[in-house]
Amino acid sequence: MLPIIVLSISGIVALFLGFLKSRWILMPLTLLFILAAIVGVLLDKNGMSPYAGAFPTMLSTDNVSIAFSGIILLAALFIVPLSRYYANQENAQPAEYYAIILFSLVGALMMTSYENLIMLFVGLEILSISMYILTGSDKDNLRSGEAALKYFLMGSFATGILLFGVALLYGATGGFDLHMIANYVHHSGNISPMLYLGLSIVLIGILFKLSIAPFHFWTPDVYDGAPSVFTAFMSTIVKTAGFAALYKILSVSFSDLYGFWWVCLAITTIATLIIGNITAVYQTSFKRMLAYSSISHAGYLLMAVTTFNAYSQKAIIFYSLAYALSTITAFGVLIIVEQTANDKYEAFNGLGKRAPLLAFVNTVAMCSLAGMPLTAGFIGKFFVFTSAADNDMVWIMIIAILMSAVGFYYYFRVIIAMYMRPAIESDVDNEVVVPGIYRTVLMLATLLTILFGLAPDLLTSLF
């Protein structure tokens, strides 16, 4: 509760800071606000927050919600400095950018700690509306406006579906509280068909937001049209909050109905893995490849939810952090490369000679996303596959391993371009400038990717 209060107040303060003529203070203060929220999470964890347990039927704090909240705030701490390029543009409104980012974090944290379906809905909408605005924030770019409109229409459609499902669950159980619904499911001898229908529709709404196949079709265009820094925000923070919400509702309210929902999730998992990985192979744009890659990684995370055993929770949390670190690094490199060239694979040709640091951190990120050993991505996939094997879902694990092999192809295309292809003639004389703050973020994210790959216990021992 304390980090939500801190971020809400911070967002309002950031808006008023827009009256200042100097812009340089906005980003440091935003980072300071996020650090204050992280302190709030730690106080909640140790029970030292004055608001701990203030609204137990609406929001609650446990080790799982704290872990997801920590990942979200850490990702935000890395992404905000990468926004410097956009915030410094002449027509930019940095106070509004940072205020919306802070408000979106409020929604994301509500999705990790909700105890009531109304709070889930409110958190989801705060996060979604913020993302619609940020997607269309590049007003001079028509693709940005198109992506925002598409995101808004598809997101609103998904929200309507979700809300209809929530209404059906209320009609079947008489409440919005997760534990009340769980009590009905556990003790009712004859479960109402309305509850099955409501659960199915709620799942469709959430899977739509998570860009799970066959509800993924909006993702590539929206990711491609949004400014890269906000695409990074979308593919890490929104995805982590979404999977936290999905795992919570299934584990708390519907664990007794596992036999009903696991089949649907298993089918969508396979479809997501195949569509995401195969389609990524044919992309010529690094940014669109990352968009389809995000769909495939949603498939791995959904696989951990589907198996639903003692390993699932650890697998989802670890995988979310590993994916967030690597994706932020990849988008950070893309933001710098885009300033001198474009987002095609060819723009990365010869980067190993022109900017060795960028090439190195991007190589580690690609290896982690592919699941190479000694990276956090490898440990994340190991946990997901272990979860499937423990639940005797070897068949789904085999499909996931085959799709991981496909992933090696498109991730290594970037590495080959950076080290084995000469720079295209028009880029040879373009100097690749890496600002100090970008360098710091990229190196920290890379260091953590390698550190958690070598010593995963440093993270898993915390939850």
CSV table of C-alpha atoms in Angstrom, one decimal, residues 3-454:
chain,number,residue,atom,x,y,z
A,3,PRO,CA,4.5,2.3,-2.6
A,4,ILE,CA,1.1,3.0,-4.2
A,5,ILE,CA,0.6,6.1,-2.1
A,6,VAL,CA,4.2,7.2,-2.8
A,7,LEU,CA,3.8,6.8,-6.5
A,8,SER,CA,0.4,8.5,-6.6
A,9,ILE,CA,1.7,11.6,-4.8
A,10,SER,CA,4.8,11.5,-6.9
A,11,GLY,CA,2.8,11.6,-10.1
A,12,ILE,CA,1.0,14.7,-9.1
A,13,VAL,CA,4.2,16.4,-8.0
A,14,ALA,CA,5.8,15.5,-11.3
A,15,LEU,CA,2.9,17.2,-13.1
A,16,PHE,CA,3.4,20.4,-11.2
A,17,LEU,CA,7.1,20.3,-11.8
A,18,GLY,CA,6.2,20.8,-15.4
A,19,PHE,CA,5.8,24.5,-14.6
A,20,LEU,CA,9.5,24.8,-14.1
A,21,LYS,CA,11.5,26.1,-17.0
A,22,SER,CA,14.3,23.7,-16.3
A,23,ARG,CA,13.8,20.1,-17.5
A,24,TRP,CA,17.0,18.6,-16.1
A,25,ILE,CA,15.4,18.1,-12.7
A,26,LEU,CA,12.5,16.0,-13.9
A,27,MET,CA,14.3,12.7,-14.6
A,28,PRO,CA,16.4,12.6,-11.4
A,29,LEU,CA,13.3,13.4,-9.3
A,30,THR,CA,11.4,10.6,-11.1
A,31,LEU,CA,14.2,8.2,-10.3
A,32,LEU,CA,14.1,9.4,-6.7
A,33,PHE,CA,10.3,8.8,-6.5
A,34,ILE,CA,10.8,5.2,-7.8
A,35,LEU,CA,13.5,4.6,-5.3
A,36,ALA,CA,11.2,5.9,-2.6
A,37,ALA,CA,8.6,3.4,-3.8
A,38,ILE,CA,11.2,0.6,-3.6
A,39,VAL,CA,11.8,1.6,0.0
A,40,GLY,CA,8.1,1.4,0.5
A,41,VAL,CA,8.0,-2.2,-0.8
A,42,LEU,CA,10.8,-3.1,1.6
A,43,LEU,CA,8.9,-1.6,4.5
A,44,ASP,CA,5.8,-3.5,3.5
A,45,LYS,CA,7.9,-6.7,3.3
A,46,ASN,CA,9.2,-6.2,6.9
A,47,GLY,CA,5.8,-5.1,8.2
A,48,MET,CA,7.1,-1.7,9.1
A,49,SER,CA,4.8,0.2,6.9
A,50,PRO,CA,2.0,2.1,8.7
A,51,TYR,CA,-0.4,1.1,5.9
A,52,ALA,CA,0.4,-2.6,6.0
A,53,GLY,CA,-2.9,-4.5,6.1
A,54,ALA,CA,-4.9,-1.3,5.9
A,55,PHE,CA,-7.4,-2.6,3.4
A,56,PRO,CA,-7.0,-6.4,3.6
A,57,THR,CA,-10.1,-7.1,1.5
A,58,MET,CA,-8.9,-4.9,-1.3
A,59,LEU,CA,-5.1,-5.1,-1.4
A,60,SER,CA,-2.6,-7.4,0.4
A,61,THR,CA,1.1,-7.8,0.6
A,62,ASP,CA,2.9,-11.2,0.6
A,63,ASN,CA,6.2,-12.5,-0.7
A,64,VAL,CA,4.8,-13.1,-4.2
A,65,SER,CA,3.3,-9.6,-4.6
A,66,ILE,CA,6.5,-8.0,-3.2
A,67,ALA,CA,8.7,-10.0,-5.7
A,68,PHE,CA,6.5,-8.9,-8.7
A,69,SER,CA,6.4,-5.3,-7.4
A,70,GLY,CA,10.2,-5.3,-7.0
A,71,ILE,CA,10.7,-6.5,-10.6
A,72,ILE,CA,8.3,-3.8,-11.9
A,73,LEU,CA,10.0,-1.0,-10.0
A,74,LEU,CA,13.5,-2.2,-10.9
A,75,ALA,CA,12.5,-2.3,-14.6
A,76,ALA,CA,11.1,1.2,-14.3
A,77,LEU,CA,14.3,2.4,-12.6
A,78,PHE,CA,16.2,1.1,-15.7
A,79,ILE,CA,13.8,2.4,-18.3
A,80,VAL,CA,13.3,6.0,-17.1
A,81,PRO,CA,16.9,7.0,-17.9
A,82,LEU,CA,16.5,5.6,-21.4
A,83,SER,CA,13.8,8.2,-22.0
A,84,ARG,CA,16.3,11.0,-21.9
A,85,TYR,CA,16.4,11.2,-25.7
A,86,TYR,CA,12.6,11.7,-26.0
A,87,ALA,CA,12.4,14.0,-23.0
A,88,ASN,CA,15.0,16.4,-24.5
A,89,GLN,CA,13.3,16.8,-27.8
A,90,GLU,CA,12.0,20.3,-28.5
A,91,ASN,CA,8.3,19.4,-28.6
A,92,ALA,CA,8.4,17.0,-25.7
A,93,GLN,CA,6.4,17.3,-22.6
A,94,PRO,CA,8.7,15.5,-20.1
A,95,ALA,CA,6.7,16.4,-17.0
A,96,GLU,CA,3.6,14.7,-18.5
A,97,TYR,CA,5.7,11.7,-19.6
A,98,TYR,CA,7.2,11.1,-16.2
A,99,ALA,CA,3.9,11.7,-14.4
A,100,ILE,CA,2.1,9.2,-16.6
A,101,ILE,CA,4.9,6.6,-16.1
A,102,LEU,CA,4.5,7.1,-12.3
A,103,PHE,CA,0.7,6.7,-12.5
A,104,SER,CA,1.1,3.6,-14.7
A,105,LEU,CA,3.3,2.1,-12.0
A,106,VAL,CA,0.4,2.6,-9.5
A,107,GLY,CA,-1.8,0.5,-11.7
A,108,ALA,CA,0.9,-2.2,-12.1
A,109,LEU,CA,1.4,-2.5,-8.4
A,110,MET,CA,-2.3,-2.7,-7.8
A,111,MET,CA,-2.4,-5.7,-10.2
A,112,THR,CA,0.3,-7.5,-8.2
A,113,SER,CA,-1.4,-7.1,-4.8
A,114,TYR,CA,-5.2,-7.0,-5.5
A,115,GLU,CA,-7.6,-9.1,-3.3
A,116,ASN,CA,-10.7,-8.0,-5.1
A,117,LEU,CA,-11.7,-8.1,-8.7
A,118,ILE,CA,-12.7,-4.5,-8.6
A,119,MET,CA,-9.1,-3.6,-7.6
A,120,LEU,CA,-7.9,-5.7,-10.5
A,121,PHE,CA,-10.1,-3.8,-12.9
A,122,VAL,CA,-9.0,-0.4,-11.6
A,123,GLY,CA,-5.3,-1.3,-11.6
A,124,LEU,CA,-5.6,-2.7,-15.1
A,125,GLU,CA,-7.3,0.4,-16.4
A,126,ILE,CA,-4.9,2.8,-14.8
A,127,LEU,CA,-2.0,0.9,-16.5
A,128,SER,CA,-3.8,0.5,-19.8
A,129,ILE,CA,-4.9,4.1,-20.2
A,130,SER,CA,-1.4,5.3,-19.3
A,131,MET,CA,0.1,3.0,-22.0
A,132,TYR,CA,-2.4,4.3,-24.7
A,133,ILE,CA,-1.2,7.8,-24.1
A,134,LEU,CA,2.5,6.9,-24.0
A,135,THR,CA,2.1,4.9,-27.2
A,136,GLY,CA,0.8,7.9,-29.1
A,137,SER,CA,3.2,10.4,-27.5
A,138,ASP,CA,5.4,10.8,-30.6
A,139,LYS,CA,3.0,13.3,-32.2
A,140,ASP,CA,5.2,13.9,-35.3
A,141,ASN,CA,5.1,10.2,-36.2
A,142,LEU,CA,2.0,8.9,-37.9
A,143,ARG,CA,2.8,5.3,-37.0
A,144,SER,CA,2.8,6.3,-33.3
A,145,GLY,CA,-0.7,7.8,-33.6
A,146,GLU,CA,-1.9,4.7,-35.5
A,147,ALA,CA,-0.5,2.4,-32.9
A,148,ALA,CA,-2.1,4.3,-30.1
A,149,LEU,CA,-5.5,4.2,-31.8
A,150,LYS,CA,-5.2,0.5,-32.5
A,151,TYR,CA,-4.0,-0.2,-28.9
A,152,PHE,CA,-6.9,1.9,-27.5
A,153,LEU,CA,-9.5,0.1,-29.6
A,154,MET,CA,-8.2,-3.4,-28.9
A,155,GLY,CA,-7.5,-2.6,-25.2
A,156,SER,CA,-11.0,-1.2,-24.7
A,157,PHE,CA,-12.5,-4.3,-26.4
A,158,ALA,CA,-10.5,-6.5,-24.1
A,159,THR,CA,-11.6,-4.5,-21.0
A,160,GLY,CA,-15.2,-4.9,-22.0
A,161,ILE,CA,-14.8,-8.7,-22.2
A,162,LEU,CA,-13.0,-8.8,-18.9
A,163,LEU,CA,-15.7,-6.7,-17.2
A,164,PHE,CA,-18.4,-9.0,-18.6
A,165,GLY,CA,-16.6,-12.0,-17.1
A,166,VAL,CA,-16.3,-10.3,-13.7
A,167,ALA,CA,-20.0,-9.6,-13.8
A,168,LEU,CA,-20.8,-13.3,-14.4
A,169,LEU,CA,-18.4,-14.3,-11.6
A,170,TYR,CA,-20.3,-11.9,-9.3
A,171,GLY,CA,-23.6,-13.4,-10.4
A,172,ALA,CA,-22.4,-16.9,-9.7
A,173,THR,CA,-20.7,-16.3,-6.3
A,174,GLY,CA,-22.3,-13.1,-5.0
A,175,GLY,CA,-18.9,-11.3,-4.4
A,176,PHE,CA,-15.8,-9.8,-6.0
A,177,ASP,CA,-13.4,-11.0,-3.2
A,178,LEU,CA,-10.9,-13.6,-4.4
A,179,HIS,CA,-11.3,-15.7,-1.2
A,180,MET,CA,-15.1,-15.5,-1.3
A,181,ILE,CA,-15.0,-16.9,-4.8
A,182,ALA,CA,-12.5,-19.6,-3.7
A,183,ASN,CA,-14.8,-20.5,-0.8
A,184,TYR,CA,-17.7,-20.9,-3.2
A,185,VAL,CA,-15.7,-23.1,-5.6
A,186,HIS,CA,-14.4,-25.2,-2.8
A,187,HIS,CA,-17.6,-25.8,-0.9
A,188,SER,CA,-20.3,-25.7,-3.6
A,189,GLY,CA,-21.3,-29.2,-4.6
A,190,ASN,CA,-22.9,-28.0,-7.8
A,191,ILE,CA,-21.0,-25.2,-9.4
A,192,SER,CA,-23.1,-22.8,-11.5
A,193,PRO,CA,-22.3,-22.9,-15.3
A,194,MET,CA,-22.3,-19.1,-15.0
A,195,LEU,CA,-19.0,-19.4,-13.1
A,196,TYR,CA,-17.4,-21.5,-15.8
A,197,LEU,CA,-18.5,-19.0,-18.4
A,198,GLY,CA,-17.4,-16.0,-16.3
A,199,LEU,CA,-13.9,-17.6,-15.7
A,200,SER,CA,-13.5,-18.3,-19.4
A,201,ILE,CA,-14.3,-14.8,-20.3
A,202,VAL,CA,-12.1,-13.3,-17.7
A,203,LEU,CA,-9.2,-15.4,-18.9
A,204,ILE,CA,-9.9,-14.3,-22.5
A,205,GLY,CA,-9.7,-10.6,-21.3
A,206,ILE,CA,-6.4,-11.1,-19.5
A,207,LEU,CA,-4.9,-13.2,-22.3
A,208,PHE,CA,-5.8,-10.4,-24.7
A,209,LYS,CA,-3.9,-7.9,-22.6
A,210,LEU,CA,-0.9,-10.3,-22.4
A,211,SER,CA,-0.9,-10.8,-26.2
A,212,ILE,CA,-1.3,-14.5,-26.0
A,213,ALA,CA,-2.3,-16.3,-29.3
A,214,PRO,CA,-4.8,-16.1,-30.8
A,215,PHE,CA,-5.3,-12.7,-29.2
A,216,HIS,CA,-1.9,-11.4,-30.1
A,217,PHE,CA,-2.6,-9.7,-33.5
A,218,TRP,CA,-2.5,-6.1,-32.2
A,219,THR,CA,1.0,-6.6,-30.6
A,220,PRO,CA,3.5,-6.2,-33.5
A,221,ASP,CA,1.9,-3.0,-34.9
A,222,VAL,CA,1.5,-1.4,-31.5
A,223,TYR,CA,5.1,-2.3,-30.4
A,224,ASP,CA,6.4,-1.1,-33.8
A,225,GLY,CA,4.6,2.2,-33.8
A,226,ALA,CA,5.3,3.2,-30.1
A,227,PRO,CA,8.5,5.1,-29.3
A,228,SER,CA,11.1,2.4,-28.4
A,229,VAL,CA,11.5,3.4,-24.8
A,230,PHE,CA,7.7,3.0,-24.2
A,231,THR,CA,7.8,-0.3,-26.1
A,232,ALA,CA,10.3,-1.5,-23.6
A,233,PHE,CA,8.0,-0.4,-20.8
A,234,MET,CA,5.1,-2.2,-22.4
A,235,SER,CA,6.9,-5.5,-23.0
A,236,THR,CA,8.4,-5.7,-19.5
A,237,ILE,CA,6.3,-3.9,-16.9
A,238,VAL,CA,2.9,-4.5,-18.4
A,239,LYS,CA,3.7,-8.2,-19.0
A,240,THR,CA,5.0,-8.7,-15.5
A,241,ALA,CA,1.9,-7.1,-14.0
A,242,GLY,CA,-0.4,-9.1,-16.2
A,243,PHE,CA,1.2,-12.4,-15.4
A,244,ALA,CA,1.1,-11.6,-11.7
A,245,ALA,CA,-2.6,-10.9,-12.0
A,246,LEU,CA,-3.3,-14.0,-14.0
A,247,TYR,CA,-1.3,-16.2,-11.6
A,248,LYS,CA,-3.0,-14.7,-8.5
A,249,ILE,CA,-6.6,-15.2,-9.7
A,250,LEU,CA,-6.0,-18.8,-10.8
A,251,SER,CA,-4.0,-19.8,-7.7
A,252,VAL,CA,-6.2,-18.1,-5.1
A,253,SER,CA,-9.7,-18.5,-6.5
A,254,PHE,CA,-9.7,-21.3,-9.0
A,255,SER,CA,-7.0,-23.8,-8.0
A,256,ASP,CA,-9.9,-26.3,-7.4
A,257,LEU,CA,-10.9,-25.9,-11.0
A,258,TYR,CA,-7.4,-26.7,-12.4
A,259,GLY,CA,-8.9,-29.6,-14.4
A,260,PHE,CA,-11.1,-27.0,-16.2
A,261,TRP,CA,-8.7,-24.3,-17.1
A,262,TRP,CA,-5.4,-26.0,-17.7
A,263,VAL,CA,-6.5,-27.5,-21.1
A,264,CYS,CA,-7.4,-24.1,-22.5
A,265,LEU,CA,-4.1,-22.6,-21.3
A,266,ALA,CA,-2.1,-25.5,-22.6
A,267,ILE,CA,-3.6,-25.0,-26.1
A,268,THR,CA,-3.0,-21.3,-26.1
A,269,THR,CA,0.6,-21.9,-24.8
A,270,ILE,CA,1.5,-24.1,-27.7
A,271,ALA,CA,-0.1,-21.7,-30.2
A,272,THR,CA,1.7,-18.7,-28.6
A,273,LEU,CA,5.1,-20.5,-28.7
A,274,ILE,CA,4.8,-21.6,-32.3
A,275,ILE,CA,3.3,-18.3,-33.7
A,276,GLY,CA,5.7,-16.1,-31.8
A,277,ASN,CA,8.9,-17.9,-32.7
A,278,ILE,CA,8.1,-18.9,-36.3
A,279,THR,CA,6.8,-15.4,-37.2
A,280,ALA,CA,9.9,-13.7,-35.6
A,281,VAL,CA,12.1,-15.6,-38.0
A,282,TYR,CA,10.7,-13.7,-41.0
A,283,GLN,CA,11.1,-10.2,-39.6
A,284,THR,CA,13.6,-7.8,-41.2
A,285,SER,CA,13.2,-5.2,-38.4
A,286,PHE,CA,14.9,-5.7,-35.1
A,287,LYS,CA,12.1,-4.0,-33.3
A,288,ARG,CA,9.4,-6.1,-34.9
A,289,MET,CA,11.5,-9.2,-34.1
A,290,LEU,CA,11.5,-8.1,-30.4
A,291,ALA,CA,7.7,-7.7,-30.7
A,292,TYR,CA,7.2,-11.3,-31.9
A,293,SER,CA,9.8,-12.4,-29.4
A,294,SER,CA,7.7,-10.9,-26.6
A,295,ILE,CA,4.8,-13.0,-27.8
A,296,SER,CA,6.9,-16.1,-27.6
A,297,HIS,CA,8.2,-15.3,-24.1
A,298,ALA,CA,4.6,-14.8,-23.0
A,299,GLY,CA,4.2,-18.4,-24.1
A,300,TYR,CA,7.0,-19.6,-21.8
A,301,LEU,CA,5.5,-17.7,-18.9
A,302,LEU,CA,2.0,-19.1,-19.6
A,303,MET,CA,3.6,-22.5,-19.7
A,304,ALA,CA,4.7,-22.0,-16.1
A,305,VAL,CA,1.2,-20.9,-15.1
A,306,THR,CA,-0.3,-23.9,-16.9
A,307,THR,CA,1.8,-26.5,-15.1
A,308,PHE,CA,0.7,-24.9,-11.7
A,309,ASN,CA,2.8,-26.8,-9.3
A,310,ALA,CA,5.4,-26.0,-6.6
A,311,TYR,CA,7.9,-24.7,-9.3
A,312,SER,CA,5.5,-22.4,-11.1
A,313,GLN,CA,5.7,-19.4,-8.8
A,314,LYS,CA,9.5,-19.4,-8.8
A,315,ALA,CA,9.7,-20.0,-12.5
A,316,ILE,CA,7.3,-17.1,-13.3
A,317,ILE,CA,9.1,-14.6,-11.0
A,318,PHE,CA,12.6,-15.5,-12.2
A,319,TYR,CA,11.7,-15.6,-15.8
A,320,SER,CA,9.9,-12.2,-15.6
A,321,LEU,CA,13.1,-10.6,-14.2
A,322,ALA,CA,15.4,-12.3,-16.6
A,323,TYR,CA,13.2,-11.3,-19.5
A,324,ALA,CA,12.9,-7.7,-18.3
A,325,LEU,CA,16.7,-7.2,-17.9
A,326,SER,CA,17.5,-8.6,-21.4
A,327,THR,CA,14.6,-6.8,-23.1
A,328,ILE,CA,15.5,-3.4,-21.5
A,329,THR,CA,19.1,-3.9,-22.7
A,330,ALA,CA,18.0,-4.7,-26.2
A,331,PHE,CA,15.7,-1.7,-26.5
A,332,GLY,CA,18.4,0.5,-24.9
A,333,VAL,CA,20.8,-0.5,-27.7
A,334,LEU,CA,18.0,0.0,-30.3
A,335,ILE,CA,17.3,3.5,-29.1
A,336,ILE,CA,20.9,4.5,-29.7
A,337,VAL,CA,21.2,2.7,-33.0
A,338,GLU,CA,17.9,4.3,-34.2
A,339,GLN,CA,19.4,7.8,-33.8
A,340,THR,CA,22.0,7.2,-36.5
A,341,ALA,CA,20.3,4.7,-38.7
A,342,ASN,CA,17.0,2.7,-38.4
A,343,ASP,CA,15.6,-0.4,-36.7
A,344,LYS,CA,16.5,-2.9,-39.5
A,345,TYR,CA,19.0,-5.7,-38.9
A,346,GLU,CA,21.4,-4.0,-41.4
A,347,ALA,CA,21.7,-1.0,-39.0
A,348,PHE,CA,23.5,-3.4,-36.6
A,349,ASN,CA,26.1,-4.4,-39.2
A,350,GLY,CA,29.6,-3.8,-37.9
A,351,LEU,CA,28.5,-2.5,-34.6
A,352,GLY,CA,31.1,-4.7,-32.9
A,353,LYS,CA,33.8,-2.4,-34.4
A,354,ARG,CA,31.9,0.9,-34.3
A,355,ALA,CA,30.6,0.5,-30.7
A,356,PRO,CA,32.1,-2.5,-28.9
A,357,LEU,CA,30.3,-1.8,-25.6
A,358,LEU,CA,26.9,-1.7,-27.3
A,359,ALA,CA,27.7,-4.9,-29.3
A,360,PHE,CA,28.8,-6.7,-26.1
A,361,VAL,CA,25.7,-5.8,-24.0
A,362,ASN,CA,23.4,-6.6,-26.9
A,363,THR,CA,25.1,-10.0,-27.3
A,364,VAL,CA,24.5,-10.9,-23.7
A,365,ALA,CA,20.9,-9.8,-24.0
A,366,MET,CA,20.4,-11.9,-27.2
A,367,CYS,CA,22.0,-14.9,-25.5
A,368,SER,CA,19.8,-14.5,-22.4
A,369,LEU,CA,16.6,-14.2,-24.5
A,370,ALA,CA,17.7,-17.3,-26.4
A,371,GLY,CA,18.4,-19.2,-23.2
A,372,MET,CA,22.1,-19.6,-23.4
A,373,PRO,CA,23.9,-21.0,-20.3
A,374,LEU,CA,25.6,-18.5,-17.9
A,375,THR,CA,22.8,-16.0,-18.4
A,376,ALA,CA,19.6,-15.4,-16.4
A,377,GLY,CA,17.5,-16.4,-19.4
A,378,PHE,CA,18.9,-19.9,-19.3
A,379,ILE,CA,18.0,-20.3,-15.6
A,380,GLY,CA,14.5,-18.9,-16.3
A,381,LYS,CA,13.9,-21.4,-19.0
A,382,PHE,CA,15.4,-24.2,-16.9
A,383,PHE,CA,12.8,-23.4,-14.1
A,384,VAL,CA,9.9,-23.3,-16.6
A,385,PHE,CA,10.9,-26.6,-18.2
A,386,THR,CA,11.4,-28.2,-14.7
A,387,SER,CA,8.0,-27.0,-13.8
A,388,ALA,CA,6.5,-28.8,-16.9
A,389,ALA,CA,8.5,-32.0,-16.3
A,390,ASP,CA,7.4,-32.2,-12.7
A,391,ASN,CA,3.8,-32.0,-13.9
A,392,ASP,CA,4.4,-34.8,-16.5
A,393,MET,CA,3.8,-32.3,-19.3
A,394,VAL,CA,6.8,-33.6,-21.2
A,395,TRP,CA,5.0,-33.1,-24.5
A,396,ILE,CA,4.6,-29.4,-24.0
A,397,MET,CA,8.2,-29.2,-22.8
A,398,ILE,CA,9.4,-30.8,-26.0
A,399,ILE,CA,7.5,-28.2,-28.1
A,400,ALA,CA,8.9,-25.4,-26.0
A,401,ILE,CA,12.5,-26.7,-26.4
A,402,LEU,CA,12.0,-27.0,-30.2
A,403,MET,CA,10.7,-23.4,-30.3
A,404,SER,CA,13.7,-22.3,-28.2
A,405,ALA,CA,15.9,-23.8,-30.9
A,406,VAL,CA,14.1,-21.7,-33.5
A,407,GLY,CA,14.7,-18.6,-31.3
A,408,PHE,CA,18.4,-19.1,-31.5
A,409,TYR,CA,18.2,-18.4,-35.3
A,410,TYR,CA,16.7,-15.0,-35.0
A,411,TYR,CA,18.6,-13.9,-31.9
A,412,PHE,CA,21.9,-14.9,-33.5
A,413,ARG,CA,21.1,-13.0,-36.7
A,414,VAL,CA,21.7,-9.9,-34.7
A,415,ILE,CA,25.0,-11.1,-33.2
A,416,ILE,CA,26.2,-12.2,-36.7
A,417,ALA,CA,25.3,-8.8,-38.1
A,418,MET,CA,27.2,-7.0,-35.3
A,419,TYR,CA,30.4,-9.0,-35.5
A,420,MET,CA,30.5,-10.7,-38.9
A,421,ARG,CA,29.1,-8.2,-41.4
A,422,PRO,CA,30.7,-4.9,-42.4
A,423,ALA,CA,28.8,-1.7,-41.7
A,424,ILE,CA,26.8,-0.4,-44.6
A,425,GLU,CA,28.5,2.4,-46.4
A,426,SER,CA,26.2,5.2,-45.2
A,427,ASP,CA,26.8,4.2,-41.6
A,428,VAL,CA,30.6,3.9,-41.7
A,429,ASP,CA,31.1,7.6,-40.9
A,430,ASN,CA,28.2,7.9,-38.4
A,431,GLU,CA,29.6,8.1,-34.9
A,432,VAL,CA,27.7,6.0,-32.4
A,433,VAL,CA,27.5,8.2,-29.3
A,434,VAL,CA,26.5,6.4,-26.0
A,435,PRO,CA,25.6,8.9,-23.3
A,436,GLY,CA,26.9,8.1,-19.8
A,437,ILE,CA,23.5,7.4,-18.3
A,438,TYR,CA,22.7,4.9,-21.1
A,439,ARG,CA,26.0,3.3,-20.6
A,440,THR,CA,25.4,2.9,-16.8
A,441,VAL,CA,21.9,1.4,-17.3
A,442,LEU,CA,23.0,-1.0,-20.0
A,443,MET,CA,26.1,-2.2,-18.0
A,444,LEU,CA,24.0,-2.7,-14.8
A,445,ALA,CA,21.3,-4.7,-16.6
A,446,THR,CA,24.0,-6.8,-18.3
A,447,LEU,CA,25.8,-7.4,-15.0
A,448,LEU,CA,22.6,-8.5,-13.3
A,449,THR,CA,21.8,-10.8,-16.3
A,450,ILE,CA,25.2,-12.5,-15.9
A,451,LEU,CA,25.1,-12.5,-12.1
A,452,PHE,CA,21.7,-14.2,-11.9
A,453,GLY,CA,22.8,-16.6,-14.5
A,454,LEU,CA,25.8,-17.6,-12.5
